[in-house]
Amino acid sequence: MTAEPKVAKTPAMIEARGVEKWYPNGFHALRGVDLTVQRGEVVVIMGPSGSGKSTFIRTFNALEEFQKGSITVDGIALNDDLRKIDAIRREVGMVFQQFNLFPHLSVLDNLTLAPVLVRKRSKGEVLNQAMALLERVGIAEQAHKFPGQLSGGQQQRVAIARSLCMEPRILLFDEPTSSLDPEMVREVLEVMQGLAADGMTMVVVTHEVGFARQVADRVVLMADGQVVEEATPERFFDQPQHERSRQFLSQIL
Amino acid sequence: MGPKPRLTPASLRKELFATPLDGLVTVLLVTGLAVAGSRLLHWALAQADWAVIQANSTLFAVGRYPIEHQWRLWLLVALLAAAAGLSWGVLRSRPLPDRPITALWPGNDRLATGILVLLASWAPAALGLTLPIQSRWWALTGLLLLVRWLAGRFGNRLGKTATLSLPLVWPLLYLVGMVLIGGGLGLVTVGANEWGGLLLTLVEASFAILLSAPLGVLLALGRRSSLPLLRWGSIVYIEFIRGAPLITLLFLGQNILGFLLPGGMAPDRIWRAAWILTFFSAAYLAEAVRSGLAAVPRGQLEAARSLGLSLPQALAQVVLPQALQIALPATVGQFISLLQDTTLLSLIGLLDLLGTARSVMANPLFLGKSSEVYLTLAVLFWCCCAALGLGSRALERRLNPPSLGR
């Protein structure tokens, strides 16, 4: 049971077809997953732990390999061609559960490192942009501190700014608020909400129901390496079609 | 870091005599130390005959290095003093993460300066050196402290690039030093077989330290590589070297390098030994670096790669800086044992510090003076190792990125 697909004027941002993945130990993590993400769309992926949702979005920028199926990101087919993987990674930003800021670099250097090295832009130009981004996520005054001196919420906002500094076309969020103290979840979600309002294409793995209801265009429920249900937030939360979805929702709501 | 506990009579009593048993242990230890210390002092001042050191001080320092070329070594020592003062001063001029404003001469530095000045005024005289030579040592100490003062005063005006490239002074100085010691570029050649004593020990150790560091990093990366040939090659190399005693490798090296390399290519004995020390040390360093690499969370590499950095970029900019910082204490520990391992060179017939000492003790003039000689050697080695340790700790504190917890 899928939601009415948006009418695509341009090719989809992410097109995943029949993706299957086995871990080296033989575990069948993804069992033929399909997903289409249109430009400017916000898709939230939910599901119990071990359902393969993190693994799935990590295949989009080749942090995880897959064995069967096909993934196309912004018109570039993901395969073993290393140059294509690098090209895709430049266009796909990722925000991690553990922030993964570089602790030996200042906040500002965290932001400027990749644009200078990868996009070969001038440091001065990138610095201006980085300051503007830090302003946007509300921590410009921390620019010269080190990650270890910031709270979790501040670190995650820096991580979002760091991704944005590469000017990606898509942002992937892998449980961005799961390791935050409760009082810091809101500041991060507000930044993400702002991004969505500006038209950023986002795929978000999260358990934040409020965020999914307000911001998502579509909610996808994954379980046991498969997509169980895909629907608008209203439909998904108010009239879930599948037993598995009702079971999951009863556990988190 | 909390405030340092102050030493007061009351706190001492609490520390040392908390229970009757503690008190007994304290009394026994203090008595033992006092007896041993006073005996050693009595021996050193009244019984020992330091003539063996005085008569051979040049031999211990540079071996049979030709006297007419020794000005080159003095020049090198002057350069080393200046470089040491520069590094010391610039390190001090940098704010620490947990101590933003540093004094120009903090307590530790005043202590170190006092020891240096005492040493410079006492040691040359005690060694019975002539007044001109004594005054050279005073001048060198003055130079070190002057550069230390200048660098400490104005070091914070250096830009980031200048500060970061400062450590390069040392390898550069090594190259200059090798020309000064060995000749070339217009200087008369002094063959390696004429080097000896502390000079040879330091040449061998610094050569091995400088070359084994990059080699060790490459081996550690190789051991974690996904390319099977590279990985297995690194593992076999590391485990083979770590499984063999250094002395057997040194003996082997004297013979095997001659077979392996085409005629004339094989370096002479001193450089063969230096290469063996390098290869040996690299295997141990690789393990230290590997533990550092393992301690860097996987997410660091993933974050770097997902930002579009290539694997070499991600390793150089993100993973290695963190891994090397974690591995620094173990690395310096390896360098310190490397310095001490150079004494094995005396067993393959090289006149390093220990080899020179053995030849001196074999001289009928100085029979029975081995205690004096060995004690001097121990103190010399201790000084070199202490310098390495001090430098590494200063570096470690400045590399640690600041965090909330500290």
Short mmCIF file of N, CA, C and O in Angstrom, two decimals, chain B residues 235-298:
data_model
loop_
_atom_site.label_atom_id
_atom_site.label_comp_id
_atom_site.label_asym_id
_atom_site.label_seq_id
_atom_site.Cartn_x
_atom_site.Cartn_y
_atom_site.Cartn_z
N ILE B 235 52.08 -7.59 7.89
CA ILE B 235 52.01 -8.47 9.06
C ILE B 235 53.26 -9.32 9.17
O ILE B 235 53.89 -9.42 10.23
N VAL B 236 53.66 -9.92 8.04
CA VAL B 236 54.84 -10.79 8.06
C VAL B 236 56.06 -9.99 8.49
O VAL B 236 56.83 -10.41 9.37
N TYR B 237 56.23 -8.79 7.93
CA TYR B 237 57.38 -7.97 8.28
C TYR B 237 57.39 -7.67 9.78
O TYR B 237 58.37 -7.90 10.48
N ILE B 238 56.24 -7.14 10.26
CA ILE B 238 56.18 -6.71 11.66
C ILE B 238 56.43 -7.89 12.60
O ILE B 238 57.24 -7.81 13.53
N GLU B 239 55.76 -9.01 12.33
CA GLU B 239 55.89 -10.14 13.24
C GLU B 239 57.27 -10.77 13.17
O GLU B 239 57.80 -11.23 14.17
N PHE B 240 57.88 -10.77 11.97
CA PHE B 240 59.23 -11.32 11.87
C PHE B 240 60.21 -10.47 12.68
O PHE B 240 60.98 -10.98 13.49
N ILE B 241 60.15 -9.16 12.48
CA ILE B 241 61.10 -8.29 13.18
C ILE B 241 60.88 -8.35 14.69
O ILE B 241 61.82 -8.40 15.47
N ARG B 242 59.59 -8.36 15.09
CA ARG B 242 59.33 -8.35 16.52
C ARG B 242 59.68 -9.68 17.17
O ARG B 242 59.83 -9.76 18.38
N GLY B 243 59.79 -10.71 16.34
CA GLY B 243 60.09 -12.02 16.89
C GLY B 243 61.58 -12.29 17.03
O GLY B 243 61.97 -13.29 17.62
N ALA B 244 62.40 -11.40 16.47
CA ALA B 244 63.84 -11.66 16.49
C ALA B 244 64.54 -10.67 17.42
O ALA B 244 64.19 -9.49 17.43
N PRO B 245 65.51 -11.13 18.21
CA PRO B 245 66.26 -10.19 19.06
C PRO B 245 67.07 -9.23 18.19
O PRO B 245 67.60 -9.64 17.15
N LEU B 246 67.16 -7.98 18.64
CA LEU B 246 67.87 -6.97 17.86
C LEU B 246 69.31 -7.38 17.57
O LEU B 246 69.81 -7.18 16.47
N ILE B 247 69.96 -8.02 18.57
CA ILE B 247 71.38 -8.31 18.38
C ILE B 247 71.58 -9.29 17.23
O ILE B 247 72.52 -9.15 16.43
N THR B 248 70.65 -10.28 17.08
CA THR B 248 70.81 -11.21 15.96
C THR B 248 70.61 -10.47 14.64
O THR B 248 71.30 -10.74 13.66
N LEU B 249 69.66 -9.53 14.63
CA LEU B 249 69.43 -8.76 13.40
C LEU B 249 70.66 -7.93 13.06
O LEU B 249 71.03 -7.81 11.88
N LEU B 250 71.29 -7.37 14.09
CA LEU B 250 72.48 -6.56 13.83
C LEU B 250 73.60 -7.41 13.23
O LEU B 250 74.23 -7.02 12.25
N PHE B 251 73.82 -8.59 13.82
CA PHE B 251 74.85 -9.48 13.26
C PHE B 251 74.48 -9.90 11.84
O PHE B 251 75.30 -9.87 10.93
N LEU B 252 73.20 -10.29 11.67
CA LEU B 252 72.73 -10.68 10.35
C LEU B 252 72.95 -9.55 9.35
O LEU B 252 73.43 -9.76 8.24
N GLY B 253 72.59 -8.34 9.77
CA GLY B 253 72.67 -7.19 8.88
C GLY B 253 74.07 -6.95 8.40
O GLY B 253 74.29 -6.61 7.24
N GLN B 254 75.05 -7.14 9.30
CA GLN B 254 76.43 -6.92 8.88
C GLN B 254 76.78 -7.83 7.72
O GLN B 254 77.55 -7.46 6.84
N ASN B 255 76.20 -9.06 7.70
CA ASN B 255 76.54 -10.00 6.63
C ASN B 255 75.57 -9.89 5.46
O ASN B 255 75.98 -9.77 4.31
N ILE B 256 74.25 -9.88 5.79
CA ILE B 256 73.27 -10.03 4.72
C ILE B 256 73.19 -8.84 3.79
O ILE B 256 73.11 -8.99 2.58
N LEU B 257 73.24 -7.62 4.34
CA LEU B 257 73.11 -6.45 3.47
C LEU B 257 74.19 -6.49 2.39
O LEU B 257 73.99 -6.03 1.28
N GLY B 258 75.35 -7.05 2.74
CA GLY B 258 76.42 -7.18 1.75
C GLY B 258 76.02 -8.09 0.59
O GLY B 258 76.34 -7.82 -0.56
N PHE B 259 75.27 -9.18 0.91
CA PHE B 259 74.85 -10.11 -0.16
C PHE B 259 73.72 -9.51 -0.99
O PHE B 259 73.68 -9.63 -2.19
N LEU B 260 72.75 -8.89 -0.27
CA LEU B 260 71.51 -8.46 -0.92
C LEU B 260 71.74 -7.35 -1.93
O LEU B 260 71.16 -7.35 -3.00
N LEU B 261 72.59 -6.39 -1.57
CA LEU B 261 72.75 -5.23 -2.43
C LEU B 261 73.93 -5.46 -3.36
O LEU B 261 74.92 -6.08 -2.97
N PRO B 262 73.81 -4.98 -4.62
CA PRO B 262 74.91 -5.17 -5.56
C PRO B 262 76.19 -4.49 -5.06
O PRO B 262 76.14 -3.59 -4.22
N GLY B 263 77.32 -4.96 -5.57
CA GLY B 263 78.62 -4.52 -5.07
C GLY B 263 78.73 -3.01 -5.00
O GLY B 263 78.32 -2.28 -5.88
N GLY B 264 79.26 -2.52 -3.90
CA GLY B 264 79.47 -1.10 -3.75
C GLY B 264 78.26 -0.37 -3.19
O GLY B 264 78.38 0.69 -2.62
N MET B 265 77.05 -0.98 -3.42
CA MET B 265 75.84 -0.33 -2.93
C MET B 265 75.69 -0.49 -1.42
O MET B 265 75.05 0.33 -0.77
N ALA B 266 76.24 -1.60 -0.91
CA ALA B 266 76.05 -1.85 0.51
C ALA B 266 76.74 -0.76 1.32
O ALA B 266 77.90 -0.45 1.09
N PRO B 267 76.02 -0.16 2.25
CA PRO B 267 76.63 0.90 3.06
C PRO B 267 77.69 0.30 3.99
O PRO B 267 77.72 -0.91 4.20
N ASP B 268 78.57 1.14 4.49
CA ASP B 268 79.58 0.57 5.37
C ASP B 268 78.95 0.22 6.72
O ASP B 268 77.76 0.43 6.94
N ARG B 269 79.76 -0.32 7.61
CA ARG B 269 79.23 -0.97 8.82
C ARG B 269 78.32 -0.04 9.63
O ARG B 269 77.28 -0.45 10.13
N ILE B 270 78.75 1.21 9.73
CA ILE B 270 77.98 2.13 10.57
C ILE B 270 76.59 2.38 10.00
O ILE B 270 75.59 2.38 10.73
N TRP B 271 76.50 2.52 8.69
CA TRP B 271 75.18 2.76 8.09
C TRP B 271 74.36 1.49 8.02
O TRP B 271 73.14 1.54 8.11
N ARG B 272 75.04 0.35 7.86
CA ARG B 272 74.29 -0.92 7.93
C ARG B 272 73.58 -1.01 9.27
O ARG B 272 72.40 -1.32 9.36
N ALA B 273 74.33 -0.71 10.32
CA ALA B 273 73.74 -0.79 11.67
C ALA B 273 72.59 0.20 11.80
O ALA B 273 71.55 -0.11 12.37
N ALA B 274 72.78 1.40 11.23
CA ALA B 274 71.73 2.41 11.33
C ALA B 274 70.46 1.94 10.63
O ALA B 274 69.34 2.13 11.13
N TRP B 275 70.60 1.30 9.47
CA TRP B 275 69.43 0.80 8.75
C TRP B 275 68.74 -0.31 9.53
O TRP B 275 67.51 -0.37 9.59
N ILE B 276 69.56 -1.22 10.13
CA ILE B 276 68.95 -2.30 10.91
C ILE B 276 68.16 -1.72 12.08
O ILE B 276 67.02 -2.13 12.35
N LEU B 277 68.75 -0.72 12.77
CA LEU B 277 68.03 -0.09 13.88
C LEU B 277 66.71 0.50 13.37
O LEU B 277 65.67 0.40 14.02
N THR B 278 66.77 1.12 12.18
CA THR B 278 65.58 1.74 11.60
C THR B 278 64.50 0.70 11.34
O THR B 278 63.34 0.86 11.74
N PHE B 279 64.89 -0.40 10.65
CA PHE B 279 63.91 -1.44 10.32
C PHE B 279 63.33 -2.05 11.58
O PHE B 279 62.15 -2.36 11.66
N PHE B 280 64.19 -2.25 12.58
CA PHE B 280 63.76 -2.85 13.84
C PHE B 280 62.74 -1.94 14.53
O PHE B 280 61.64 -2.35 14.88
N SER B 281 63.11 -0.68 14.66
CA SER B 281 62.25 0.26 15.37
C SER B 281 60.92 0.46 14.64
O SER B 281 59.88 0.63 15.27
N ALA B 282 60.96 0.43 13.30
CA ALA B 282 59.74 0.67 12.52
C ALA B 282 58.67 -0.36 12.84
O ALA B 282 57.48 -0.03 12.91
N ALA B 283 59.07 -1.62 13.06
CA ALA B 283 58.08 -2.66 13.35
C ALA B 283 57.37 -2.38 14.66
O ALA B 283 56.15 -2.53 14.76
N TYR B 284 58.12 -1.94 15.67
CA TYR B 284 57.50 -1.63 16.96
C TYR B 284 56.64 -0.38 16.86
O TYR B 284 55.56 -0.30 17.43
N LEU B 285 57.15 0.62 16.10
CA LEU B 285 56.38 1.84 15.93
C LEU B 285 55.07 1.55 15.23
O LEU B 285 54.02 2.13 15.55
N ALA B 286 55.11 0.64 14.26
CA ALA B 286 53.91 0.29 13.51
C ALA B 286 52.83 -0.19 14.47
O ALA B 286 51.65 0.15 14.32
N GLU B 287 53.23 -0.97 15.47
CA GLU B 287 52.25 -1.47 16.43
C GLU B 287 51.70 -0.34 17.29
O GLU B 287 50.51 -0.31 17.61
N ALA B 288 52.57 0.61 17.65
CA ALA B 288 52.09 1.76 18.44
C ALA B 288 51.09 2.57 17.62
O ALA B 288 50.02 2.94 18.11
N VAL B 289 51.42 2.82 16.36
CA VAL B 289 50.53 3.61 15.50
C VAL B 289 49.24 2.84 15.24
O VAL B 289 48.15 3.42 15.20
N ARG B 290 49.36 1.52 15.11
CA ARG B 290 48.16 0.72 14.86
C ARG B 290 47.18 0.84 16.04
O ARG B 290 45.97 0.96 15.85
N SER B 291 47.71 0.83 17.25
CA SER B 291 46.81 0.97 18.39
C SER B 291 46.17 2.35 18.38
O SER B 291 45.01 2.52 18.76
N GLY B 292 46.93 3.37 17.92
CA GLY B 292 46.35 4.70 17.79
C GLY B 292 45.25 4.72 16.75
O GLY B 292 44.17 5.29 16.96
N LEU B 293 45.50 4.05 15.60
CA LEU B 293 44.49 4.00 14.54
C LEU B 293 43.22 3.31 15.03
O LEU B 293 42.10 3.73 14.75
N ALA B 294 43.43 2.24 15.81
CA ALA B 294 42.27 1.48 16.29
C ALA B 294 41.44 2.30 17.27
O ALA B 294 40.25 2.06 17.43
N ALA B 295 42.09 3.28 17.93
CA ALA B 295 41.38 4.06 18.94
C ALA B 295 40.57 5.19 18.33
O ALA B 295 39.76 5.80 19.01
N VAL B 296 40.79 5.49 17.05
CA VAL B 296 40.00 6.55 16.41
C VAL B 296 38.67 5.94 15.97
O VAL B 296 38.66 4.94 15.25
N PRO B 297 37.53 6.51 16.43
CA PRO B 297 36.24 5.89 16.10
C PRO B 297 36.04 5.78 14.59
O PRO B 297 36.48 6.64 13.82
N ARG B 298 35.36 4.70 14.18
CA ARG B 298 35.10 4.44 12.78
C ARG B 298 34.34 5.60 12.14
O ARG B 298 34.51 5.91 10.97
#
